[in-house]
Amino acid sequence: MLGRPMRRAGRPGVIGVAARTAVVAGTATAVSGRVSRHQAERAAAQQTVEQPDAPVAAGPTPTQGPSAGPSGGLTDEALSALERLGQLREQGVLTDTEFAVQKDRILRG
């Protein structure tokens, strides 16, 4: 009996109980975290679906107003002015507000 390790029969010792508790607690924490993340993702996805996009401002359509040609579309002059206006906005010369004001002026004639 001197060379053999002692085996204990029956209940697990303090170390065995602590190890089992650690495994159970770790598993519970992992599952709880995963469930919380899933619920948060679902709530965020539901919020984006429920929130409508920004309302589109009602304004004159390109076929309305004095700048409309005989075919009901914009004249070449108005189209080229809008293109130049868009380029100025892309270059940073015009702000979005200035662009909107000038665009309305061109569309209304």
CSV table of N, CA and C in Angstrom, one decimal:
chain,number,residue,atom,x,y,z
A,1,MET,N,0.8,-1.2,0.0
A,1,MET,CA,0.0,0.0,0.0
A,1,MET,C,0.8,1.3,0.0
A,2,LEU,N,2.0,1.1,0.1
A,2,LEU,CA,2.9,2.3,0.1
A,2,LEU,C,3.0,3.0,-1.3
A,3,GLY,N,3.0,2.3,-2.3
A,3,GLY,CA,3.1,2.8,-3.7
A,3,GLY,C,1.8,3.2,-4.3
A,4,ARG,N,0.7,2.9,-3.7
A,4,ARG,CA,-0.6,3.2,-4.3
A,4,ARG,C,-1.1,4.5,-3.8
A,5,PRO,N,-1.8,5.4,-4.7
A,5,PRO,CA,-2.4,6.6,-4.1
A,5,PRO,C,-3.7,6.2,-3.4
A,6,MET,N,-4.0,7.0,-2.4
A,6,MET,CA,-5.2,6.7,-1.7
A,6,MET,C,-6.4,7.1,-2.4
A,7,ARG,N,-7.4,6.3,-2.5
A,7,ARG,CA,-8.6,6.7,-3.2
A,7,ARG,C,-9.7,6.8,-2.1
A,8,ARG,N,-10.5,7.8,-2.4
A,8,ARG,CA,-11.5,8.1,-1.4
A,8,ARG,C,-12.8,7.7,-2.0
A,9,ALA,N,-13.6,6.9,-1.4
A,9,ALA,CA,-14.9,6.4,-1.9
A,9,ALA,C,-16.0,7.3,-1.3
A,10,GLY,N,-17.0,7.5,-2.2
A,10,GLY,CA,-18.2,8.3,-1.7
A,10,GLY,C,-18.2,9.7,-2.4
A,11,ARG,N,-18.5,10.6,-1.6
A,11,ARG,CA,-18.8,12.0,-2.1
A,11,ARG,C,-17.4,12.6,-2.6
A,12,PRO,N,-17.6,13.6,-3.5
A,12,PRO,CA,-16.4,14.3,-4.0
A,12,PRO,C,-16.0,15.3,-2.9
A,13,GLY,N,-14.7,15.6,-2.9
A,13,GLY,CA,-14.1,16.5,-1.9
A,13,GLY,C,-14.4,17.9,-2.2
A,14,VAL,N,-13.8,18.8,-1.4
A,14,VAL,CA,-14.1,20.2,-1.5
A,14,VAL,C,-13.6,20.7,-2.9
A,15,ILE,N,-12.5,20.2,-3.4
A,15,ILE,CA,-12.0,20.6,-4.7
A,15,ILE,C,-12.9,20.1,-5.8
A,16,GLY,N,-13.4,19.0,-5.7
A,16,GLY,CA,-14.4,18.5,-6.7
A,16,GLY,C,-15.6,19.3,-6.8
A,17,VAL,N,-16.2,19.6,-5.6
A,17,VAL,CA,-17.4,20.5,-5.5
A,17,VAL,C,-17.1,21.9,-6.1
A,18,ALA,N,-15.9,22.4,-5.8
A,18,ALA,CA,-15.6,23.7,-6.3
A,18,ALA,C,-15.4,23.7,-7.8
A,19,ALA,N,-14.8,22.7,-8.3
A,19,ALA,CA,-14.6,22.5,-9.8
A,19,ALA,C,-16.0,22.4,-10.5
A,20,ARG,N,-16.9,21.6,-9.9
A,20,ARG,CA,-18.2,21.4,-10.6
A,20,ARG,C,-19.0,22.7,-10.5
A,21,THR,N,-18.9,23.5,-9.4
A,21,THR,CA,-19.6,24.7,-9.3
A,21,THR,C,-19.0,25.7,-10.3
A,22,ALA,N,-17.7,25.7,-10.5
A,22,ALA,CA,-17.1,26.7,-11.4
A,22,ALA,C,-17.6,26.4,-12.9
A,23,VAL,N,-17.7,25.1,-13.2
A,23,VAL,CA,-18.1,24.7,-14.5
A,23,VAL,C,-19.6,25.1,-14.8
A,24,VAL,N,-20.4,24.9,-13.8
A,24,VAL,CA,-21.8,25.3,-13.9
A,24,VAL,C,-22.0,26.8,-14.0
A,25,ALA,N,-21.2,27.5,-13.1
A,25,ALA,CA,-21.3,29.0,-13.1
A,25,ALA,C,-20.8,29.5,-14.5
A,26,GLY,N,-19.7,29.0,-15.0
A,26,GLY,CA,-19.2,29.5,-16.2
A,26,GLY,C,-20.1,29.2,-17.4
A,27,THR,N,-20.8,28.1,-17.4
A,27,THR,CA,-21.7,27.7,-18.5
A,27,THR,C,-22.9,28.7,-18.4
A,28,ALA,N,-23.4,28.9,-17.2
A,28,ALA,CA,-24.6,29.8,-17.0
A,28,ALA,C,-24.2,31.2,-17.4
A,29,THR,N,-23.1,31.7,-17.1
A,29,THR,CA,-22.7,33.0,-17.5
A,29,THR,C,-22.6,33.1,-19.0
A,30,ALA,N,-22.0,32.1,-19.7
A,30,ALA,CA,-21.9,32.2,-21.1
A,30,ALA,C,-23.3,32.2,-21.8
A,31,VAL,N,-24.1,31.3,-21.3
A,31,VAL,CA,-25.5,31.2,-21.9
A,31,VAL,C,-26.2,32.5,-21.7
A,32,SER,N,-26.1,33.1,-20.4
A,32,SER,CA,-26.8,34.3,-20.1
A,32,SER,C,-26.3,35.5,-21.0
A,33,GLY,N,-25.0,35.6,-21.2
A,33,GLY,CA,-24.5,36.6,-22.0
A,33,GLY,C,-24.9,36.5,-23.5
A,34,ARG,N,-25.0,35.3,-24.0
A,34,ARG,CA,-25.4,35.0,-25.4
A,34,ARG,C,-26.9,35.4,-25.5
A,35,VAL,N,-27.7,35.0,-24.5
A,35,VAL,CA,-29.1,35.4,-24.6
A,35,VAL,C,-29.3,36.9,-24.6
A,36,SER,N,-28.6,37.6,-23.7
A,36,SER,CA,-28.7,39.0,-23.6
A,36,SER,C,-28.3,39.7,-24.9
A,37,ARG,N,-27.2,39.2,-25.5
A,37,ARG,CA,-26.7,39.8,-26.8
A,37,ARG,C,-27.8,39.6,-27.9
A,38,HIS,N,-28.4,38.4,-27.9
A,38,HIS,CA,-29.4,38.1,-28.9
A,38,HIS,C,-30.6,39.0,-28.8
A,39,GLN,N,-31.0,39.2,-27.5
A,39,GLN,CA,-32.2,40.0,-27.3
A,39,GLN,C,-31.9,41.5,-27.6
A,40,ALA,N,-30.7,42.0,-27.4
A,40,ALA,CA,-30.3,43.3,-27.7
A,40,ALA,C,-30.2,43.5,-29.2
A,41,GLU,N,-29.7,42.5,-29.9
A,41,GLU,CA,-29.7,42.6,-31.4
A,41,GLU,C,-31.1,42.6,-32.0
A,42,ARG,N,-31.9,41.8,-31.4
A,42,ARG,CA,-33.3,41.7,-31.9
A,42,ARG,C,-34.0,43.0,-31.7
A,43,ALA,N,-33.8,43.6,-30.5
A,43,ALA,CA,-34.5,44.9,-30.2
A,43,ALA,C,-33.9,46.0,-31.1
A,44,ALA,N,-32.6,46.0,-31.4
A,44,ALA,CA,-32.1,47.0,-32.3
A,44,ALA,C,-32.6,46.9,-33.7
A,45,ALA,N,-32.7,45.6,-34.1
A,45,ALA,CA,-33.2,45.4,-35.5
A,45,ALA,C,-34.7,45.8,-35.6
A,46,GLN,N,-35.5,45.6,-34.5
A,46,GLN,CA,-36.9,45.9,-34.5
A,46,GLN,C,-37.0,47.5,-34.5
A,47,GLN,N,-36.1,48.2,-33.8
A,47,GLN,CA,-36.2,49.6,-33.8
A,47,GLN,C,-35.9,50.2,-35.1
A,48,THR,N,-35.0,49.7,-35.9
A,48,THR,CA,-34.6,50.2,-37.2
A,48,THR,C,-35.8,50.0,-38.2
A,49,VAL,N,-36.5,48.9,-38.0
A,49,VAL,CA,-37.6,48.6,-38.9
A,49,VAL,C,-38.8,49.5,-38.5
A,50,GLU,N,-39.0,49.8,-37.3
A,50,GLU,CA,-40.2,50.6,-36.9
A,50,GLU,C,-40.0,52.1,-37.1
A,51,GLN,N,-38.7,52.6,-37.2
A,51,GLN,CA,-38.5,54.0,-37.4
A,51,GLN,C,-38.6,54.2,-38.9
A,52,PRO,N,-39.5,55.1,-39.3
A,52,PRO,CA,-39.6,55.4,-40.8
A,52,PRO,C,-38.4,56.3,-41.2
A,53,ASP,N,-38.1,56.3,-42.4
A,53,ASP,CA,-37.1,57.1,-43.0
A,53,ASP,C,-37.5,58.6,-42.9
A,54,ALA,N,-36.6,59.5,-43.0
A,54,ALA,CA,-37.0,60.9,-42.9
A,54,ALA,C,-38.0,61.2,-44.0
A,55,PRO,N,-39.0,62.0,-43.7
A,55,PRO,CA,-40.0,62.4,-44.7
A,55,PRO,C,-39.4,63.1,-45.8
A,56,VAL,N,-39.8,62.8,-47.0
A,56,VAL,CA,-39.3,63.5,-48.2
A,56,VAL,C,-40.1,64.8,-48.4
A,57,ALA,N,-39.4,65.9,-48.6
A,57,ALA,CA,-40.0,67.2,-48.7
A,57,ALA,C,-40.8,67.2,-50.0
A,58,ALA,N,-42.0,67.7,-50.0
A,58,ALA,CA,-42.8,67.8,-51.2
A,58,ALA,C,-42.4,69.1,-51.9
A,59,GLY,N,-42.0,69.0,-53.1
A,59,GLY,CA,-41.7,70.1,-53.9
A,59,GLY,C,-42.1,70.0,-55.3
A,60,PRO,N,-41.8,70.9,-56.1
A,60,PRO,CA,-42.2,70.8,-57.5
A,60,PRO,C,-41.5,69.6,-58.2
A,61,THR,N,-42.2,68.9,-59.0
A,61,THR,CA,-41.5,67.8,-59.7
A,61,THR,C,-40.8,68.5,-60.9
A,62,PRO,N,-39.9,67.8,-61.6
A,62,PRO,CA,-39.2,68.4,-62.7
A,62,PRO,C,-40.1,68.7,-63.9
A,63,THR,N,-41.2,68.1,-63.9
A,63,THR,CA,-42.1,68.4,-65.0
A,63,THR,C,-43.0,69.6,-64.8
A,64,GLN,N,-42.9,70.2,-63.6
A,64,GLN,CA,-43.8,71.3,-63.2
A,64,GLN,C,-43.0,72.6,-63.3
A,65,GLY,N,-43.7,73.7,-63.5
A,65,GLY,CA,-43.0,75.0,-63.4
A,65,GLY,C,-42.7,75.5,-64.8
A,66,PRO,N,-42.2,76.8,-64.8
A,66,PRO,CA,-42.0,77.4,-66.1
A,66,PRO,C,-40.7,76.9,-66.8
A,67,SER,N,-39.8,76.3,-66.1
A,67,SER,CA,-38.6,75.8,-66.7
A,67,SER,C,-38.8,74.5,-67.6
A,68,ALA,N,-40.1,74.0,-67.5
A,68,ALA,CA,-40.4,72.8,-68.2
A,68,ALA,C,-40.5,73.1,-69.7
A,69,GLY,N,-39.9,72.2,-70.5
A,69,GLY,CA,-40.0,72.5,-71.9
A,69,GLY,C,-41.3,71.9,-72.5
A,70,PRO,N,-41.4,72.0,-73.8
A,70,PRO,CA,-42.7,71.5,-74.4
A,70,PRO,C,-42.9,70.1,-74.2
A,71,SER,N,-41.9,69.3,-74.0
A,71,SER,CA,-42.1,67.8,-73.8
A,71,SER,C,-42.4,67.5,-72.4
A,72,GLY,N,-42.4,68.5,-71.5
A,72,GLY,CA,-42.7,68.2,-70.1
A,72,GLY,C,-41.5,68.0,-69.2
A,73,GLY,N,-40.3,67.9,-69.8
A,73,GLY,CA,-39.1,67.7,-69.1
A,73,GLY,C,-38.3,69.0,-68.8
A,74,LEU,N,-37.2,69.0,-68.2
A,74,LEU,CA,-36.4,70.2,-68.0
A,74,LEU,C,-35.7,70.6,-69.3
A,75,THR,N,-35.5,71.9,-69.4
A,75,THR,CA,-34.7,72.4,-70.5
A,75,THR,C,-33.3,72.0,-70.4
A,76,ASP,N,-32.5,72.0,-71.5
A,76,ASP,CA,-31.1,71.7,-71.4
A,76,ASP,C,-30.4,72.8,-70.6
A,77,GLU,N,-30.8,74.0,-70.6
A,77,GLU,CA,-30.2,75.0,-69.8
A,77,GLU,C,-30.4,74.8,-68.3
A,78,ALA,N,-31.6,74.3,-67.9
A,78,ALA,CA,-31.8,74.0,-66.5
A,78,ALA,C,-31.0,72.8,-66.1
A,79,LEU,N,-31.0,71.8,-66.9
A,79,LEU,CA,-30.2,70.6,-66.6
A,79,LEU,C,-28.7,70.9,-66.4
A,80,SER,N,-28.1,71.7,-67.3
A,80,SER,CA,-26.7,72.0,-67.2
A,80,SER,C,-26.5,72.9,-65.9
A,81,ALA,N,-27.4,73.8,-65.5
A,81,ALA,CA,-27.3,74.5,-64.3
A,81,ALA,C,-27.3,73.6,-63.1
A,82,LEU,N,-28.2,72.6,-63.1
A,82,LEU,CA,-28.3,71.7,-62.0
A,82,LEU,C,-27.0,70.9,-61.9
A,83,GLU,N,-26.4,70.5,-63.0
A,83,GLU,CA,-25.2,69.7,-63.0
A,83,GLU,C,-24.1,70.6,-62.4
A,84,ARG,N,-24.0,71.8,-62.8
A,84,ARG,CA,-22.9,72.7,-62.3
A,84,ARG,C,-23.1,72.9,-60.8
A,85,LEU,N,-24.4,73.1,-60.4
A,85,LEU,CA,-24.7,73.2,-59.0
A,85,LEU,C,-24.3,72.0,-58.2
A,86,GLY,N,-24.5,70.8,-58.7
A,86,GLY,CA,-24.1,69.6,-58.0
A,86,GLY,C,-22.6,69.5,-57.9
A,87,GLN,N,-21.9,69.9,-58.9
A,87,GLN,CA,-20.4,69.9,-58.9
A,87,GLN,C,-19.9,70.8,-57.8
A,88,LEU,N,-20.5,72.0,-57.7
A,88,LEU,CA,-20.1,73.0,-56.7
A,88,LEU,C,-20.3,72.4,-55.3
A,89,ARG,N,-21.4,71.7,-55.1
A,89,ARG,CA,-21.7,71.1,-53.8
A,89,ARG,C,-20.7,70.0,-53.5
A,90,GLU,N,-20.3,69.2,-54.5
A,90,GLU,CA,-19.4,68.1,-54.3
A,90,GLU,C,-18.0,68.7,-54.0
A,91,GLN,N,-17.6,69.8,-54.5
A,91,GLN,CA,-16.3,70.4,-54.3
A,91,GLN,C,-16.3,71.2,-53.0
A,92,GLY,N,-17.4,71.3,-52.3
A,92,GLY,CA,-17.5,72.0,-51.0
A,92,GLY,C,-17.7,73.5,-51.1
A,93,VAL,N,-17.9,74.0,-52.3
A,93,VAL,CA,-18.1,75.4,-52.5
A,93,VAL,C,-19.5,75.8,-51.9
A,94,LEU,N,-20.5,75.0,-52.1
A,94,LEU,CA,-21.9,75.3,-51.6
A,94,LEU,C,-22.2,74.3,-50.5
A,95,THR,N,-22.9,74.8,-49.5
A,95,THR,CA,-23.4,74.0,-48.4
A,95,THR,C,-24.7,73.3,-48.9
A,96,ASP,N,-25.1,72.3,-48.2
A,96,ASP,CA,-26.4,71.6,-48.5
A,96,ASP,C,-27.6,72.6,-48.6
A,97,THR,N,-27.6,73.5,-47.7
A,97,THR,CA,-28.7,74.5,-47.6
A,97,THR,C,-28.7,75.4,-48.8
A,98,GLU,N,-27.5,75.9,-49.2
A,98,GLU,CA,-27.3,76.8,-50.3
A,98,GLU,C,-27.7,76.0,-51.6
A,99,PHE,N,-27.3,74.7,-51.7
A,99,PHE,CA,-27.6,73.9,-52.8
A,99,PHE,C,-29.1,73.8,-53.0
A,100,ALA,N,-29.8,73.5,-51.9
A,100,ALA,CA,-31.2,73.3,-51.9
A,100,ALA,C,-31.9,74.6,-52.4
A,101,VAL,N,-31.5,75.7,-51.9
A,101,VAL,CA,-32.1,77.0,-52.3
A,101,VAL,C,-31.9,77.3,-53.8
A,102,GLN,N,-30.7,77.1,-54.3
A,102,GLN,CA,-30.4,77.3,-55.7
A,102,GLN,C,-31.1,76.3,-56.6
A,103,LYS,N,-31.2,75.1,-56.1
A,103,LYS,CA,-31.9,74.0,-56.9
A,103,LYS,C,-33.4,74.4,-57.0
A,104,ASP,N,-34.0,74.8,-55.9
A,104,ASP,CA,-35.4,75.3,-56.0
A,104,ASP,C,-35.6,76.5,-57.0
A,105,ARG,N,-34.6,77.4,-56.9
A,105,ARG,CA,-34.7,78.5,-57.8
A,105,ARG,C,-34.6,78.1,-59.2
A,106,ILE,N,-33.8,77.2,-59.6
A,106,ILE,CA,-33.6,76.7,-60.9
A,106,ILE,C,-34.9,76.0,-61.4
A,107,LEU,N,-35.4,75.1,-60.5
A,107,LEU,CA,-36.6,74.3,-60.9
A,107,LEU,C,-37.8,75.2,-61.0
A,108,ARG,N,-37.9,76.2,-60.2
A,108,ARG,CA,-39.1,77.1,-60.3
A,108,ARG,C,-39.0,78.1,-61.5
A,109,GLY,N,-37.8,78.3,-61.9
A,109,GLY,CA,-37.6,79.2,-63.1
A,109,GLY,C,-37.3,80.6,-62.6
